[in-house]
PDB file of C-alpha atoms and ligand atoms in Angstrom:
ATOM      1  CA  ALA E  16      -2.387 -13.929 -19.320  1.00 35.00           C
ATOM      2  CA  ALA E  17      -2.357 -11.586 -16.395  1.00 40.00           C
ATOM      3  CA  VAL E  18      -4.028 -12.701 -13.238  1.00 39.00           C
ATOM      4  CA  SER E  19      -6.780 -10.463 -11.999  1.00 36.00           C
ATOM      5  CA  SER E  20      -6.331  -9.935  -8.296  1.00 41.00           C
ATOM      6  CA  PRO E  21      -6.625  -7.120  -5.788  1.00 43.00           C
ATOM      7  CA  VAL E  22      -2.992  -6.443  -6.348  1.00 45.00           C
ATOM      8  CA  ALA E  23      -2.433  -7.335  -9.940  1.00 44.00           C
ATOM      9  CA  ALA E  24      -2.611  -4.533 -12.397  1.00 42.00           C
ATOM     10  CA  SER E  25      -6.347  -4.134 -12.282  1.00 45.00           C
ATOM     11  CA  SER E  26      -8.010  -1.039 -10.872  1.00 47.00           C
ATOM     12  CA  GLY E  27      -8.908  -2.954  -7.741  1.00 51.00           C
ATOM     13  CA  THR E  28     -12.646  -2.657  -8.195  1.00 56.00           C
ATOM     14  CA  ASP E  29     -12.998  -5.987  -9.948  1.00 65.00           C
ATOM     15  CA  VAL E  30     -12.238  -7.663  -6.645  1.00 80.00           C
ATOM     16  CA  LYS E  31     -15.000  -8.864  -4.399  1.00 87.00           C
ATOM     17  CA  GLN E  32     -15.296  -8.218  -0.689  1.00 91.00           C
ATOM     18  CA  GLU E  33     -15.262 -11.971  -0.225  1.00 92.00           C
ATOM     19  CA  THR E  34     -11.856 -12.259  -1.910  1.00 93.00           C
ATOM     20  CA  ILE E  35     -10.353  -9.476   0.193  1.00 94.00           C
ATOM     21  CA  MET E  36     -11.642 -11.079   3.392  1.00 95.00           C
ATOM     22  CA  LYS E  37     -10.387 -14.502   2.310  1.00 95.00           C
ATOM     23  CA  ILE E  38      -6.896 -13.066   1.758  1.00 96.00           C
ATOM     24  CA  LEU E  39      -6.934 -11.211   5.071  1.00 97.00           C
ATOM     25  CA  ASN E  40      -8.054 -14.313   6.962  1.00 97.00           C
ATOM     26  CA  ARG E  41      -5.336 -16.326   5.279  1.00 98.00           C
ATOM     27  CA  ALA E  42      -2.825 -13.662   6.300  1.00 98.00           C
ATOM     28  CA  ILE E  43      -3.888 -14.013   9.955  1.00 98.00           C
ATOM     29  CA  GLU E  44      -3.594 -17.786   9.761  1.00 98.00           C
ATOM     30  CA  VAL E  45      -0.153 -17.877   8.094  1.00 98.00           C
ATOM     31  CA  LYS E  46       1.122 -15.066  10.322  1.00 98.00           C
ATOM     32  CA  ALA E  47       0.249 -17.086  13.440  1.00 98.00           C
ATOM     33  CA  MET E  48       2.111 -20.066  12.033  1.00 98.00           C
ATOM     34  CA  LEU E  49       5.215 -18.059  11.169  1.00 98.00           C
ATOM     35  CA  LYS E  50       5.163 -16.229  14.522  1.00 98.00           C
ATOM     36  CA  SER E  51       5.042 -19.580  16.349  1.00 98.00           C
ATOM     37  CA  GLY E  52       8.299 -20.507  14.662  1.00 98.00           C
ATOM     38  CA  ASP E  53       6.681 -23.167  12.514  1.00 98.00           C
ATOM     39  CA  ARG E  54       8.485 -23.322   9.151  1.00 97.00           C
ATOM     40  CA  SER E  55       6.857 -26.496   7.882  1.00 98.00           C
ATOM     41  CA  PHE E  56       4.493 -24.703   5.491  1.00 98.00           C
ATOM     42  CA  GLN E  57       6.528 -24.430   2.279  1.00 98.00           C
ATOM     43  CA  PRO E  58       4.001 -23.843  -0.510  1.00 98.00           C
ATOM     44  CA  PHE E  59       6.505 -21.871  -2.625  1.00 98.00           C
ATOM     45  CA  LYS E  60       9.154 -24.604  -2.582  1.00 98.00           C
ATOM     46  CA  GLY E  61      10.822 -24.736  -5.990  1.00 98.00           C
ATOM     47  CA  LYS E  62       9.213 -21.446  -7.007  1.00 98.00           C
ATOM     48  CA  SER E  63      10.915 -18.260  -8.067  1.00 98.00           C
ATOM     49  CA  MET E  64       9.835 -14.618  -8.007  1.00 98.00           C
ATOM     50  CA  ALA E  65      11.310 -11.676  -9.934  1.00 98.00           C
ATOM     51  CA  MET E  66      11.085  -8.345  -8.101  1.00 98.00           C
ATOM     52  CA  ILE E  67      11.452  -5.263 -10.289  1.00 98.00           C
ATOM     53  CA  PHE E  68      12.213  -2.000  -8.490  1.00 98.00           C
ATOM     54  CA  ALA E  69      12.345   1.222 -10.480  1.00 97.00           C
ATOM     55  CA  LYS E  70      12.221   3.149  -7.168  1.00 97.00           C
ATOM     56  CA  PRO E  71      13.859   2.709  -3.745  1.00 97.00           C
ATOM     57  CA  SER E  72      12.294   0.523  -1.070  1.00 98.00           C
ATOM     58  CA  MET E  73      12.901  -0.992   2.331  1.00 98.00           C
ATOM     59  CA  ARG E  74       9.570  -2.522   3.399  1.00 98.00           C
ATOM     60  CA  THR E  75       8.386  -3.757   0.037  1.00 98.00           C
ATOM     61  CA  ARG E  76      11.681  -5.318  -0.931  1.00 98.00           C
ATOM     62  CA  VAL E  77      12.437  -6.991   2.374  1.00 98.00           C
ATOM     63  CA  SER E  78       8.892  -8.116   3.140  1.00 98.00           C
ATOM     64  CA  PHE E  79       8.390  -9.703  -0.282  1.00 98.00           C
ATOM     65  CA  GLU E  80      11.825 -11.307  -0.378  1.00 98.00           C
ATOM     66  CA  THR E  81      11.682 -12.585   3.187  1.00 98.00           C
ATOM     67  CA  GLY E  82       8.050 -13.647   3.017  1.00 98.00           C
ATOM     68  CA  PHE E  83       8.568 -15.609  -0.170  1.00 98.00           C
ATOM     69  CA  PHE E  84      11.679 -17.246   1.294  1.00 98.00           C
ATOM     70  CA  LEU E  85       9.955 -18.176   4.584  1.00 98.00           C
ATOM     71  CA  LEU E  86       7.334 -20.057   2.565  1.00 98.00           C
ATOM     72  CA  GLY E  87       9.956 -21.935   0.584  1.00 98.00           C
ATOM     73  CA  GLY E  88      10.566 -19.748  -2.471  1.00 98.00           C
ATOM     74  CA  HIS E  89      13.445 -17.838  -3.978  1.00 98.00           C
ATOM     75  CA  ALA E  90      13.180 -14.131  -4.883  1.00 98.00           C
ATOM     76  CA  VAL E  91      15.429 -12.221  -7.284  1.00 98.00           C
ATOM     77  CA  TYR E  92      15.876  -8.500  -6.656  1.00 98.00           C
ATOM     78  CA  LEU E  93      16.209  -6.311  -9.759  1.00 97.00           C
ATOM     79  CA  GLY E  94      17.074  -2.735  -8.804  1.00 96.00           C
ATOM     80  CA  PRO E  95      16.674   0.458 -10.818  1.00 94.00           C
ATOM     81  CA  ASP E  96      20.017  -0.050 -12.600  1.00 94.00           C
ATOM     82  CA  ASP E  97      19.587  -3.724 -13.391  1.00 95.00           C
ATOM     83  CA  ILE E  98      16.976  -4.088 -16.086  1.00 93.00           C
ATOM     84  CA  GLN E  99      16.143  -0.392 -16.650  1.00 93.00           C
ATOM     85  CA  MET E 100      12.687  -1.291 -17.794  1.00 92.00           C
ATOM     86  CA  GLY E 101      11.433   0.981 -20.553  1.00 90.00           C
ATOM     87  CA  LYS E 102      14.939   2.290 -21.208  1.00 93.00           C
ATOM     88  CA  ARG E 103      17.320  -0.598 -21.801  1.00 95.00           C
ATOM     89  CA  GLU E 104      14.459  -2.853 -22.726  1.00 95.00           C
ATOM     90  CA  GLU E 105      10.752  -2.518 -23.461  1.00 96.00           C
ATOM     91  CA  THR E 106       8.320  -3.450 -20.721  1.00 97.00           C
ATOM     92  CA  ARG E 107       6.532  -5.992 -22.904  1.00 96.00           C
ATOM     93  CA  ASP E 108       9.849  -7.765 -23.537  1.00 97.00           C
ATOM     94  CA  VAL E 109      10.752  -7.747 -19.832  1.00 97.00           C
ATOM     95  CA  ALA E 110       7.359  -9.277 -19.062  1.00 97.00           C
ATOM     96  CA  ARG E 111       7.801 -12.183 -21.434  1.00 98.00           C
ATOM     97  CA  VAL E 112      11.441 -12.907 -20.589  1.00 98.00           C
ATOM     98  CA  LEU E 113      10.858 -12.879 -16.822  1.00 98.00           C
ATOM     99  CA  SER E 114       7.769 -15.081 -17.242  1.00 97.00           C
ATOM    100  CA  GLY E 115      10.064 -17.732 -18.681  1.00 98.00           C
ATOM    101  CA  TYR E 116      12.130 -17.937 -15.505  1.00 98.00           C
ATOM    102  CA  ASN E 117       9.693 -17.087 -12.744  1.00 98.00           C
ATOM    103  CA  ASP E 118       6.382 -18.127 -11.238  1.00 97.00           C
ATOM    104  CA  ILE E 119       5.470 -14.623 -10.163  1.00 97.00           C
ATOM    105  CA  ILE E 120       6.565 -11.056 -10.916  1.00 97.00           C
ATOM    106  CA  MET E 121       6.360  -8.231  -8.409  1.00 97.00           C
ATOM    107  CA  ALA E 122       7.077  -4.698  -9.598  1.00 97.00           C
ATOM    108  CA  ARG E 123       7.438  -1.172  -8.211  1.00 97.00           C
ATOM    109  CA  VAL E 124       7.316   1.343 -11.032  1.00 97.00           C
ATOM    110  CA  PHE E 125       6.634   4.994 -11.799  1.00 96.00           C
ATOM    111  CA  GLY E 126       3.841   5.108 -14.358  1.00 96.00           C
ATOM    112  CA  HIS E 127       0.831   2.888 -13.673  1.00 95.00           C
ATOM    113  CA  GLN E 128       0.805   1.961 -17.367  1.00 95.00           C
ATOM    114  CA  ASP E 129       4.039   0.029 -16.761  1.00 95.00           C
ATOM    115  CA  ILE E 130       2.330  -2.373 -14.352  1.00 95.00           C
ATOM    116  CA  LEU E 131      -0.592  -2.713 -16.748  1.00 94.00           C
ATOM    117  CA  ASP E 132       1.829  -3.541 -19.581  1.00 95.00           C
ATOM    118  CA  LEU E 133       3.706  -6.046 -17.431  1.00 96.00           C
ATOM    119  CA  ALA E 134       0.454  -7.776 -16.544  1.00 94.00           C
ATOM    120  CA  LYS E 135      -0.716  -7.742 -20.134  1.00 95.00           C
ATOM    121  CA  TYR E 136       2.392  -9.410 -21.526  1.00 96.00           C
ATOM    122  CA  ALA E 137       3.410 -11.648 -18.606  1.00 96.00           C
ATOM    123  CA  SER E 138       2.192 -15.231 -18.493  1.00 96.00           C
ATOM    124  CA  VAL E 139       2.598 -15.365 -14.691  1.00 96.00           C
ATOM    125  CA  PRO E 140       0.811 -13.311 -11.994  1.00 95.00           C
ATOM    126  CA  VAL E 141       2.033  -9.713 -11.632  1.00 95.00           C
ATOM    127  CA  ILE E 142       1.814  -8.010  -8.240  1.00 96.00           C
ATOM    128  CA  ASN E 143       1.774  -4.234  -7.927  1.00 96.00           C
ATOM    129  CA  GLY E 144       4.404  -3.142  -5.380  1.00 97.00           C
ATOM    130  CA  LEU E 145       3.468   0.569  -5.806  1.00 97.00           C
ATOM    131  CA  THR E 146       2.988   2.824  -8.782  1.00 96.00           C
ATOM    132  CA  ASP E 147       2.522   6.594  -8.976  1.00 97.00           C
ATOM    133  CA  TYR E 148      -1.195   5.778  -9.008  1.00 96.00           C
ATOM    134  CA  ASN E 149      -1.684   3.247  -6.195  1.00 96.00           C
ATOM    135  CA  HIS E 150      -0.178   0.932  -3.569  1.00 96.00           C
ATOM    136  CA  PRO E 151      -2.564  -1.992  -3.045  1.00 95.00           C
ATOM    137  CA  CYS E 152      -0.228  -4.228  -0.985  1.00 96.00           C
ATOM    138  CA  GLN E 153       0.114  -1.420   1.539  1.00 97.00           C
ATOM    139  CA  ILE E 154      -3.629  -1.053   1.952  1.00 96.00           C
ATOM    140  CA  MET E 155      -4.056  -4.822   2.403  1.00 96.00           C
ATOM    141  CA  ALA E 156      -1.473  -4.661   5.212  1.00 97.00           C
ATOM    142  CA  ASP E 157      -3.274  -1.646   6.663  1.00 98.00           C
ATOM    143  CA  ALA E 158      -6.598  -3.482   6.615  1.00 97.00           C
ATOM    144  CA  LEU E 159      -4.961  -6.442   8.369  1.00 98.00           C
ATOM    145  CA  THR E 160      -3.558  -4.096  11.011  1.00 98.00           C
ATOM    146  CA  MET E 161      -6.983  -2.542  11.592  1.00 98.00           C
ATOM    147  CA  ILE E 162      -8.541  -5.974  12.066  1.00 98.00           C
ATOM    148  CA  GLU E 163      -5.863  -6.808  14.656  1.00 98.00           C
ATOM    149  CA  HIS E 164      -6.110  -3.529  16.576  1.00 98.00           C
ATOM    150  CA  ILE E 165      -9.730  -2.416  16.122  1.00 98.00           C
ATOM    151  CA  GLY E 166     -11.273  -5.800  15.428  1.00 98.00           C
ATOM    152  CA  ARG E 167     -12.863  -4.782  12.127  1.00 97.00           C
ATOM    153  CA  ILE E 168     -12.782  -2.509   9.103  1.00 97.00           C
ATOM    154  CA  GLU E 169     -16.541  -2.243   8.693  1.00 96.00           C
ATOM    155  CA  ASN E 170     -18.025   0.884  10.236  1.00 95.00           C
ATOM    156  CA  THR E 171     -14.706   2.414  11.156  1.00 98.00           C
ATOM    157  CA  LYS E 172     -13.727   5.959  10.291  1.00 98.00           C
ATOM    158  CA  VAL E 173     -10.371   6.254   8.526  1.00 98.00           C
ATOM    159  CA  VAL E 174      -9.103   9.798   8.078  1.00 99.00           C
ATOM    160  CA  TYR E 175      -6.165  10.274   5.782  1.00 99.00           C
ATOM    161  CA  VAL E 176      -4.373  13.596   6.238  1.00 99.00           C
ATOM    162  CA  GLY E 177      -1.996  14.988   3.619  1.00 98.00           C
ATOM    163  CA  ASP E 178      -1.367  14.510  -0.077  1.00 98.00           C
ATOM    164  CA  GLY E 179      -4.088  12.883  -2.197  1.00 98.00           C
ATOM    165  CA  ASN E 180      -1.577  10.369  -3.542  1.00 98.00           C
ATOM    166  CA  ASN E 181      -1.194   6.667  -4.425  1.00 97.00           C
ATOM    167  CA  ILE E 182      -2.026   5.602  -0.853  1.00 98.00           C
ATOM    168  CA  VAL E 183      -5.302   7.530  -0.992  1.00 98.00           C
ATOM    169  CA  HIS E 184      -6.224   5.935  -4.314  1.00 97.00           C
ATOM    170  CA  SER E 185      -5.771   2.504  -2.789  1.00 96.00           C
ATOM    171  CA  TRP E 186      -7.914   3.479   0.215  1.00 97.00           C
ATOM    172  CA  LEU E 187     -10.609   4.687  -2.175  1.00 97.00           C
ATOM    173  CA  LEU E 188     -10.470   1.462  -4.162  1.00 95.00           C
ATOM    174  CA  LEU E 189     -10.778  -0.540  -0.945  1.00 95.00           C
ATOM    175  CA  ALA E 190     -13.734   1.618   0.088  1.00 96.00           C
ATOM    176  CA  ALA E 191     -15.402   0.635  -3.185  1.00 94.00           C
ATOM    177  CA  VAL E 192     -15.352  -2.968  -1.949  1.00 93.00           C
ATOM    178  CA  LEU E 193     -15.534  -2.894   1.878  1.00 95.00           C
ATOM    179  CA  PRO E 194     -17.889  -0.629   3.852  1.00 96.00           C
ATOM    180  CA  PHE E 195     -16.275   2.019   6.046  1.00 98.00           C
ATOM    181  CA  HIS E 196     -16.112   5.804   6.327  1.00 98.00           C
ATOM    182  CA  PHE E 197     -13.141   7.222   4.438  1.00 98.00           C
ATOM    183  CA  VAL E 198     -12.150  10.857   4.644  1.00 99.00           C
ATOM    184  CA  CYS E 199      -9.233  12.450   2.816  1.00 99.00           C
ATOM    185  CA  ALA E 200      -8.236  15.834   4.257  1.00 99.00           C
ATOM    186  CA  CYS E 201      -5.780  17.549   1.938  1.00 98.00           C
ATOM    187  CA  PRO E 202      -4.782  21.053   0.908  1.00 98.00           C
ATOM    188  CA  LYS E 203      -6.564  22.616  -2.053  1.00 98.00           C
ATOM    189  CA  GLY E 204      -5.028  21.397  -5.284  1.00 98.00           C
ATOM    190  CA  PHE E 205      -3.748  18.142  -3.764  1.00 98.00           C
ATOM    191  CA  GLU E 206      -6.979  16.158  -3.883  1.00 98.00           C
ATOM    192  CA  PRO E 207      -6.917  12.536  -5.100  1.00 98.00           C
ATOM    193  CA  ASP E 208      -7.748  11.623  -8.692  1.00 97.00           C
ATOM    194  CA  ALA E 209     -11.354  12.642  -9.413  1.00 98.00           C
ATOM    195  CA  LYS E 210     -12.111   9.493 -11.396  1.00 96.00           C
ATOM    196  CA  THR E 211     -11.021   7.279  -8.504  1.00 96.00           C
ATOM    197  CA  VAL E 212     -13.104   9.320  -6.053  1.00 97.00           C
ATOM    198  CA  GLU E 213     -16.048   8.758  -8.387  1.00 97.00           C
ATOM    199  CA  ILE E 214     -15.393   4.981  -8.504  1.00 95.00           C
ATOM    200  CA  ALA E 215     -15.449   4.876  -4.691  1.00 96.00           C
ATOM    201  CA  LYS E 216     -18.555   7.064  -4.383  1.00 98.00           C
ATOM    202  CA  SER E 217     -20.565   5.373  -7.106  1.00 97.00           C
ATOM    203  CA  ALA E 218     -19.885   1.918  -5.651  1.00 95.00           C
ATOM    204  CA  GLY E 219     -22.271   3.093  -2.929  1.00 97.00           C
ATOM    205  CA  ILE E 220     -20.641   0.902  -0.281  1.00 96.00           C
ATOM    206  CA  SER E 221     -18.703   3.368   1.847  1.00 97.00           C
ATOM    207  CA  LYS E 222     -19.137   6.966   2.944  1.00 98.00           C
ATOM    208  CA  ILE E 223     -16.471   8.980   1.108  1.00 98.00           C
ATOM    209  CA  GLU E 224     -15.494  12.559   1.907  1.00 98.00           C
ATOM    210  CA  ILE E 225     -12.781  14.735   0.400  1.00 98.00           C
ATOM    211  CA  THR E 226     -12.214  17.915   2.389  1.00 98.00           C
ATOM    212  CA  ASN E 227      -9.730  20.710   3.048  1.00 98.00           C
ATOM    213  CA  ASP E 228     -10.835  21.063   6.695  1.00 98.00           C
ATOM    214  CA  VAL E 229      -8.419  18.788   8.524  1.00 98.00           C
ATOM    215  CA  ARG E 230      -9.492  19.663  12.090  1.00 98.00           C
ATOM    216  CA  GLU E 231     -13.144  18.897  11.394  1.00 98.00           C
ATOM    217  CA  ALA E 232     -12.211  15.760   9.438  1.00 98.00           C
ATOM    218  CA  VAL E 233     -10.298  13.944  12.179  1.00 98.00           C
ATOM    219  CA  LYS E 234     -13.028  14.156  14.843  1.00 98.00           C
ATOM    220  CA  GLY E 235     -14.010  10.676  15.994  1.00 98.00           C
ATOM    221  CA  ALA E 236     -11.535   8.928  13.690  1.00 99.00           C
ATOM    222  CA  ASP E 237     -10.610   5.344  14.469  1.00 99.00           C
ATOM    223  CA  VAL E 238      -7.496   5.804  12.343  1.00 99.00           C
ATOM    224  CA  VAL E 239      -5.587   8.960  11.490  1.00 99.00           C
ATOM    225  CA  TYR E 240      -3.351   8.050   8.581  1.00 99.00           C
ATOM    226  CA  THR E 241      -0.663  10.073   6.887  1.00 98.00           C
ATOM    227  CA  ASP E 242       2.109   9.772   4.317  1.00 98.00           C
ATOM    228  CA  VAL E 243       4.930  11.924   2.984  1.00 98.00           C
ATOM    229  CA  TRP E 244       3.971  15.176   1.273  1.00 98.00           C
ATOM    230  CA  ALA E 245       6.424  14.566  -1.588  1.00 98.00           C
ATOM    231  CA  SER E 246       6.304  11.030  -2.944  1.00 98.00           C
ATOM    232  CA  MET E 247       9.050   9.259  -4.848  1.00 97.00           C
ATOM    233  CA  GLY E 248       9.435  11.119  -8.122  1.00 96.00           C
ATOM    234  CA  GLN E 249       8.320  14.415  -6.520  1.00 97.00           C
ATOM    235  CA  LYS E 250      11.264  15.051  -4.243  1.00 93.00           C
ATOM    236  CA  GLU E 251      12.240  18.247  -6.107  1.00 96.00           C
ATOM    237  CA  GLU E 252       8.827  19.658  -5.102  1.00 98.00           C
ATOM    238  CA  ALA E 253       9.496  19.027  -1.393  1.00 97.00           C
ATOM    239  CA  GLU E 254      10.065  22.664  -0.387  1.00 98.00           C
ATOM    240  CA  TYR E 255       7.121  23.980  -2.400  1.00 98.00           C
ATOM    241  CA  ARG E 256       4.888  21.316  -0.912  1.00 98.00           C
ATOM    242  CA  LYS E 257       5.991  22.186   2.622  1.00 98.00           C
ATOM    243  CA  GLN E 258       4.545  25.650   2.072  1.00 98.00           C
ATOM    244  CA  LYS E 259       1.321  24.347   0.555  1.00 98.00           C
ATOM    245  CA  PHE E 260       0.769  21.739   3.285  1.00 98.00           C
ATOM    246  CA  GLN E 261       1.021  24.136   6.249  1.00 98.00           C
ATOM    247  CA  GLY E 262      -1.530  23.029   8.843  1.00 98.00           C
ATOM    248  CA  PHE E 263      -1.634  19.431   7.624  1.00 98.00           C
ATOM    249  CA  MET E 264       1.069  18.028   9.882  1.00 98.00           C
ATOM    250  CA  VAL E 265      -0.268  15.226  12.077  1.00 99.00           C
ATOM    251  CA  ASP E 266       0.810  16.403  15.520  1.00 98.00           C
ATOM    252  CA  GLU E 267      -0.245  15.943  19.135  1.00 98.00           C
ATOM    253  CA  ALA E 268      -2.899  18.667  18.856  1.00 98.00           C
ATOM    254  CA  LEU E 269      -4.542  17.027  15.852  1.00 98.00           C
ATOM    255  CA  MET E 270      -4.522  13.595  17.517  1.00 98.00           C
ATOM    256  CA  GLU E 271      -6.141  15.241  20.546  1.00 98.00           C
ATOM    257  CA  ILE E 272      -8.962  16.559  18.328  1.00 98.00           C
ATOM    258  CA  ALA E 273      -9.344  13.086  16.802  1.00 98.00           C
ATOM    259  CA  GLY E 274      -9.936  11.615  20.262  1.00 98.00           C
ATOM    260  CA  PRO E 275      -8.455   8.917  22.510  1.00 98.00           C
ATOM    261  CA  GLN E 276      -9.771   6.063  20.320  1.00 98.00           C
ATOM    262  CA  ALA E 277      -7.714   7.190  17.335  1.00 98.00           C
ATOM    263  CA  TYR E 278      -4.764   5.098  16.199  1.00 99.00           C
ATOM    264  CA  LEU E 279      -1.962   6.665  14.166  1.00 99.00           C
ATOM    265  CA  MET E 280      -0.980   4.900  10.965  1.00 99.00           C
ATOM    266  CA  HIS E 281       1.690   5.808   8.408  1.00 98.00           C
ATOM    267  CA  CYS E 282       2.874   3.625   5.540  1.00 98.00           C
ATOM    268  CA  LEU E 283       6.477   4.779   6.154  1.00 98.00           C
ATOM    269  CA  PRO E 284       9.063   6.030   5.400  1.00 98.00           C
ATOM    270  CA  ALA E 285       8.121   9.026   7.574  1.00 98.00           C
ATOM    271  CA  GLU E 286       9.655  12.467   7.614  1.00 98.00           C
ATOM    272  CA  ARG E 287       9.396  13.327  11.275  1.00 98.00           C
ATOM    273  CA  GLY E 288       8.833  17.030  11.748  1.00 98.00           C
ATOM    274  CA  VAL E 289       7.299  17.405   8.286  1.00 98.00           C
ATOM    275  CA  GLU E 290       4.024  15.477   7.794  1.00 98.00           C
ATOM    276  CA  VAL E 291       4.099  13.919  11.266  1.00 98.00           C
ATOM    277  CA  THR E 292       5.740  14.691  14.602  1.00 98.00           C
ATOM    278  CA  ASP E 293       8.209  12.423  16.341  1.00 98.00           C
ATOM    279  CA  GLY E 294       5.883  12.449  19.354  1.00 98.00           C
ATOM    280  CA  VAL E 295       2.851  10.975  17.614  1.00 98.00           C
ATOM    281  CA  ILE E 296       4.923   8.282  15.927  1.00 98.00           C
ATOM    282  CA  GLU E 297       6.346   7.261  19.306  1.00 98.00           C
ATOM    283  CA  ALA E 298       3.005   7.578  21.170  1.00 98.00           C
ATOM    284  CA  PRO E 299       1.289   4.462  22.601  1.00 98.00           C
ATOM    285  CA  ASN E 300      -1.566   4.675  20.072  1.00 98.00           C
ATOM    286  CA  SER E 301       0.846   4.627  17.115  1.00 98.00           C
ATOM    287  CA  ILE E 302       0.645   1.328  15.265  1.00 99.00           C
ATOM    288  CA  VAL E 303       3.071   2.174  12.481  1.00 98.00           C
ATOM    289  CA  PHE E 304       5.507  -0.666  13.267  1.00 98.00           C
ATOM    290  CA  PRO E 305       2.942  -3.487  13.512  1.00 98.00           C
ATOM    291  CA  GLN E 306       1.558  -1.976  10.306  1.00 98.00           C
ATOM    292  CA  ALA E 307       4.974  -2.211   8.626  1.00 98.00           C
ATOM    293  CA  GLU E 308       5.407  -5.800   9.821  1.00 98.00           C
ATOM    294  CA  ASN E 309       2.048  -6.714   8.356  1.00 98.00           C
ATOM    295  CA  ARG E 310       3.284  -5.907   4.870  1.00 98.00           C
ATOM    296  CA  MET E 311       4.923  -9.326   4.894  1.00 98.00           C
ATOM    297  CA  HIS E 312       1.913 -11.203   6.218  1.00 98.00           C
ATOM    298  CA  ALA E 313      -0.592  -9.528   3.904  1.00 97.00           C
ATOM    299  CA  GLN E 314       1.660 -10.128   0.899  1.00 97.00           C
ATOM    300  CA  ASN E 315       2.271 -13.760   1.806  1.00 98.00           C
ATOM    301  CA  ALA E 316      -1.490 -14.250   1.615  1.00 97.00           C
ATOM    302  CA  ILE E 317      -1.691 -12.299  -1.636  1.00 96.00           C
ATOM    303  CA  MET E 318       1.025 -14.488  -3.166  1.00 96.00           C
ATOM    304  CA  LEU E 319      -0.764 -17.636  -1.957  1.00 97.00           C
ATOM    305  CA  HIS E 320      -3.928 -16.294  -3.563  1.00 95.00           C
ATOM    306  CA  VAL E 321      -2.433 -15.456  -6.960  1.00 94.00           C
ATOM    307  CA  LEU E 322      -0.540 -18.749  -7.090  1.00 95.00           C
ATOM    308  CA  GLY E 323      -3.620 -20.679  -6.030  1.00 93.00           C
ATOM    309  CA  ALA E 324      -1.604 -22.273  -3.221  1.00 90.00           C
TER     310      ALA E 324
HETATM  311  N1  LIG C  21       5.609   1.529   2.710  1.00 77.79           N
HETATM  312  C1  LIG C  21       6.467   1.158   1.744  1.00 77.79           C
HETATM  313  O1  LIG C  21       6.072   0.743   0.654  1.00 77.79           O
HETATM  314  O2  LIG C  21       7.773   1.271   2.078  1.00 77.79           O
HETATM  315  P1  LIG C  21       9.032   1.085   1.117  1.00 77.79           P
HETATM  316  O3  LIG C  21       9.003   2.262   0.159  1.00 77.79           O
HETATM  317  O4  LIG C  21      10.219   1.108   2.012  1.00 77.79           O
HETATM  318  O5  LIG C  21       8.885  -0.204   0.386  1.00 77.79           O
HETATM  319  N1  LIG C  22       3.383   7.995  -1.349  1.00 77.79           N
HETATM  320  C1  LIG C  22       4.670   7.419  -1.087  1.00 77.79           C
HETATM  321  C2  LIG C  22       4.519   6.041  -0.501  1.00 77.79           C
HETATM  322  C3  LIG C  22       5.807   5.356  -0.133  1.00 77.79           C
HETATM  323  C4  LIG C  22       5.597   3.981   0.398  1.00 77.79           C
HETATM  324  C5  LIG C  22       5.478   7.365  -2.375  1.00 77.79           C
HETATM  325  O1  LIG C  22       4.919   7.016  -3.416  1.00 77.79           O
HETATM  326  O2  LIG C  22       6.659   7.689  -2.339  1.00 77.79           O
END
């Protein structure tokens, strides 16, 4: 049976605020231990994780593999050419075979249905390492980074600028559970999934705004967040999107409108000079690298949670 968790295949809305906070607090605790050099905590000793990647990755692959190893476990990387899930072999077969060897499965796939199918047929926990629909591990790391830099998530204003993509869906699903002000400023026609916007709005927990007015949106933001305009699987649309996204680049002028309190966040990889300038990534209020590092700490806590360790 699939494990229901903020990062398993579920929509994300079946997770309680209490669970999210418990995972984030655990992340802070285990991070402090690892940063101190203490390697005595080995809860994953004798455990194995299969990592399925249908798409490229640096952060997700290295943070999961290293994090699992630092806590005593062994991770197996399966790249796009290895198992060719859905092509060489059906997803439901992959799920059952890998469950026989591993204590946990982490997967990065194209269609969201693939992660749902993995979770349905696996007998071990399945962690979503990004789908075309969402990227929950990223948003858990982002939340952790906000706690470290701002001190809280509650009552902050997070303004996402750019494509209404998988990252936005995960922000919306978080906003359905934790209270903050979330704004997505995107060009017309690139809004996030309407059903997911409705889930976030009808939860009645956070203030949710979807707008095309980027300059108005960023005013007073605690976080200005952006991501590539063409996600994995959309790279052939890159030139077309560059035309459509004119005015949505996060640059020095936009950060100035946001105000001096605003931190810059980006899930990375970034295309400097496209969705974001080199200058704002390198600016003192950019927290993109602590954010990237926190992928490992957030995921360690997620793995501890799903394994009940
Ligand atoms: N942010 C993120 O998921 O990066 P990778 O694609 O490198 O894993
Ligand atoms: N939206 C991007 C995120 C990469 C981490 C993509 O899906 O390619």
